[in-house]
Structures are given as structure tokens and as C-alpha cells.
CSV table of C-alpha atoms in Angstrom, one decimal:
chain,number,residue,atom,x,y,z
R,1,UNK,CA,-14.1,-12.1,-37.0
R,2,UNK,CA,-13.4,-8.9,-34.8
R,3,UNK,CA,-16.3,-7.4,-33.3
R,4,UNK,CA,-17.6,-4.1,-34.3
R,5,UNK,CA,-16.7,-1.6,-32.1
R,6,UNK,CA,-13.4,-3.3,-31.1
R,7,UNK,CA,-10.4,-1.8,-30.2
R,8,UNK,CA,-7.6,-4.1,-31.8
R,9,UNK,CA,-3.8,-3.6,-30.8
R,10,UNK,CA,-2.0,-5.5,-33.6
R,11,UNK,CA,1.7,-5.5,-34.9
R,12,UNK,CA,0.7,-2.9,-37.6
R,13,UNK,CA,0.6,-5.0,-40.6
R,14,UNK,CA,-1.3,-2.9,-43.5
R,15,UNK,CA,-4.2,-4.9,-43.6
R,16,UNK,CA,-5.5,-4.3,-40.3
R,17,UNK,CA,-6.3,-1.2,-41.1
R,18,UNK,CA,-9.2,-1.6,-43.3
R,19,UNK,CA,-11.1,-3.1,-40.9
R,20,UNK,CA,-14.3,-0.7,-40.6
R,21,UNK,CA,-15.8,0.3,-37.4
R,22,UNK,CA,-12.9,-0.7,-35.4
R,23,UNK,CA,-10.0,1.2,-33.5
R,24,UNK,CA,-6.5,0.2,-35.1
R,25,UNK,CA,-3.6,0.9,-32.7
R,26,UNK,CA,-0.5,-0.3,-34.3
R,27,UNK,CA,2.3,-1.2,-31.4
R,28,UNK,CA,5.8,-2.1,-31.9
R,29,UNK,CA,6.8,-4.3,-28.7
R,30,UNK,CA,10.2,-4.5,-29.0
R,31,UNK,CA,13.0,-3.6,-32.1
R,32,UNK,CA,12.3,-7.6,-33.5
R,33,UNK,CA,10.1,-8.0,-36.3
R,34,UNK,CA,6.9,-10.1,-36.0
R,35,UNK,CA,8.4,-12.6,-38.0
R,36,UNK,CA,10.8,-13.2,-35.7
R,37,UNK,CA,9.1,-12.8,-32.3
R,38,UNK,CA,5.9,-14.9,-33.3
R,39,UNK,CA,8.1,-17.7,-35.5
R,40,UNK,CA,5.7,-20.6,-34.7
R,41,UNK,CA,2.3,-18.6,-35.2
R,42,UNK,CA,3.7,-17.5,-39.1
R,43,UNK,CA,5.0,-21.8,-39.3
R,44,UNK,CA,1.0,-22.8,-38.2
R,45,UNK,CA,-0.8,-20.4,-40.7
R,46,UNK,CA,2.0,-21.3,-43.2
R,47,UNK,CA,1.5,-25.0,-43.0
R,48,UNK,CA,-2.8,-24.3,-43.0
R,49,UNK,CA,-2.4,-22.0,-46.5
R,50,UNK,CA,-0.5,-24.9,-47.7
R,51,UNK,CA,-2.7,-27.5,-46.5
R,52,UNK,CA,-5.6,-26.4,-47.3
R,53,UNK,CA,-4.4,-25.4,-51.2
R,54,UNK,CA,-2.9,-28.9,-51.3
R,55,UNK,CA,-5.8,-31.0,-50.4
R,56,UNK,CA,-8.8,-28.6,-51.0
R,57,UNK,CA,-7.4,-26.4,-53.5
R,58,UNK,CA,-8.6,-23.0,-51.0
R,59,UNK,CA,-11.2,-22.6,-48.4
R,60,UNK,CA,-15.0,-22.6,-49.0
R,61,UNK,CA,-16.3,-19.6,-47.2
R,62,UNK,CA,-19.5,-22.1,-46.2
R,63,UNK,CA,-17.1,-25.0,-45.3
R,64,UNK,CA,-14.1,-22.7,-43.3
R,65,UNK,CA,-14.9,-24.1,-40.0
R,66,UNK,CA,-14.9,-27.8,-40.8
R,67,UNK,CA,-11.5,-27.1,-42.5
R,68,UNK,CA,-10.0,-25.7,-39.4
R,69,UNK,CA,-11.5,-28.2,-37.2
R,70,UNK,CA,-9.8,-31.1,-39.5
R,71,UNK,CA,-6.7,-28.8,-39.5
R,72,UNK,CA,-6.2,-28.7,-36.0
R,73,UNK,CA,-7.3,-32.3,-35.5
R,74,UNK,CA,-4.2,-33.2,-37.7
R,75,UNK,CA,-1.9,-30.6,-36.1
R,76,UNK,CA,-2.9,-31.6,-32.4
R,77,UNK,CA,-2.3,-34.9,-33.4
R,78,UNK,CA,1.0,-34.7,-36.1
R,79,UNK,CA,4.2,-36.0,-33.7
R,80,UNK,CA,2.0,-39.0,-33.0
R,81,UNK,CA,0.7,-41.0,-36.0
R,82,UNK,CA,-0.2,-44.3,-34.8
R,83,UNK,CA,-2.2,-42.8,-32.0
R,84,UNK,CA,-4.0,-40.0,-34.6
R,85,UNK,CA,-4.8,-42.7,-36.5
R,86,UNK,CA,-6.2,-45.2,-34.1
R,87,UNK,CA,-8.0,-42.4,-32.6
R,88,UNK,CA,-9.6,-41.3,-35.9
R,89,UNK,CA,-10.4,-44.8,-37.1
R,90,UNK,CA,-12.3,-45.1,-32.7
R,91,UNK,CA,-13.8,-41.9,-33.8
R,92,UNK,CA,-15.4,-43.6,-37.1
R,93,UNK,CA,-16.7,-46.9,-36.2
R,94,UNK,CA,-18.2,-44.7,-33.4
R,95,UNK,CA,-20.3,-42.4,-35.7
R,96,UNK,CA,-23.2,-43.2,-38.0
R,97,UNK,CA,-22.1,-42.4,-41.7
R,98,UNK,CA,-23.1,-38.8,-42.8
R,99,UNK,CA,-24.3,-37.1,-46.5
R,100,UNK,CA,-23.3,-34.6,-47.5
R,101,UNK,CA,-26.4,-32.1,-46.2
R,102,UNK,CA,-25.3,-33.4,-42.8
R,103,UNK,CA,-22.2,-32.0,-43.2
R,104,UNK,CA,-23.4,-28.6,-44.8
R,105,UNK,CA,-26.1,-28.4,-42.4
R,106,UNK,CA,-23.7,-29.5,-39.6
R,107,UNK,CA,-25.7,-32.3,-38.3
R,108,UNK,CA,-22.5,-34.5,-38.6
């Protein structure tokens, strides 16, 4: 979410610019091209479109930021399975079980 008002310097990809009430300054830093300069920031987003159409199918607009949190859970945690999966299985026995309306209503 950009904040209205904003003034937001990007790499001048076309949909930037239909962001209303903001200041779009596309700015080329160097000759490169984004894909190239920001490599692992296009892998990251990559690997979440293909997660999240994987396992979920898409993103619920309700639901986005428990995706992301369970996303970067998993990516903080991806060169070190047995540790992830100790920790999550610490983190359960830890927690009382939660319905659904907790999680909507984020009470989990």
C-alpha cells in the first residue's frame, strides 16, 4: 500500500503509473535492467506467485497477510529443515488450537 500523497521513485515499470494521487518518477540507475540488478527480489516474488497458486490456488484479499506471514516463515526458515520443523512443531504444542473465526478475526 503506498500512501496517498507519496512520491514513489520506481524502476518505471508501466504499472506504477496508475497509481492515483501519487507522484511517479521513473529512474533508470544504471544501463542494467531491473531484472538483472534486483535478481533475488524477482526469485522471492517468483517463488511467493508460485507458492501461493500451488498450495492456495491465489491469494484471498481477507487472508493476504497470514499468507505472507506463513511465506516468510517458510522462506526465513528454507536452508534449515530440521530446525523449521522443530521450531514449528515448539510453536504448536505451545498454542491453544484455533477455529477458523480466530483466524479471520485474527485472534490466533
Amino acid at each position: 500500500m503506498v500512501e496517498p500523497g507519496a512520491h514513489v521513485i520506481t524502476d518505471g515499470l508501466i504499472s506504477y503509473e496508475n497509481m492515483p494521487n501519487n507522484t511517479h518518477e521513473p529512474r533508470v540507475v544504471s544501463g542494467q535492467k531491473a531484472h538483472e540488478i534486483l535478481h533475488w527480489v524477482h526469485r522471492v516474488f517468483s517463488n511467493l506467485k508460485r507458492w501461493a497458486k500451488g498450495v492456495f490456488h491465489g491469494f484471498r484479499q481477507k487472508h493476504i497477510q497470514r499468507y505472507l506471514d506463513e511465506f516468510v516463515f517458510r522462506w526465513n526458515r528454507r536452508r534449515h529443515l530440521r530446525t523449521a520443523f522443530d521450531r514449528l512443531l515448539g510453536i504448536c504444542v505451545g498454542l491453544a488450537p484455533a477455529t477458523y473465526r480466530d483466524i479471520v478475526e485474527h485472534r490466533a
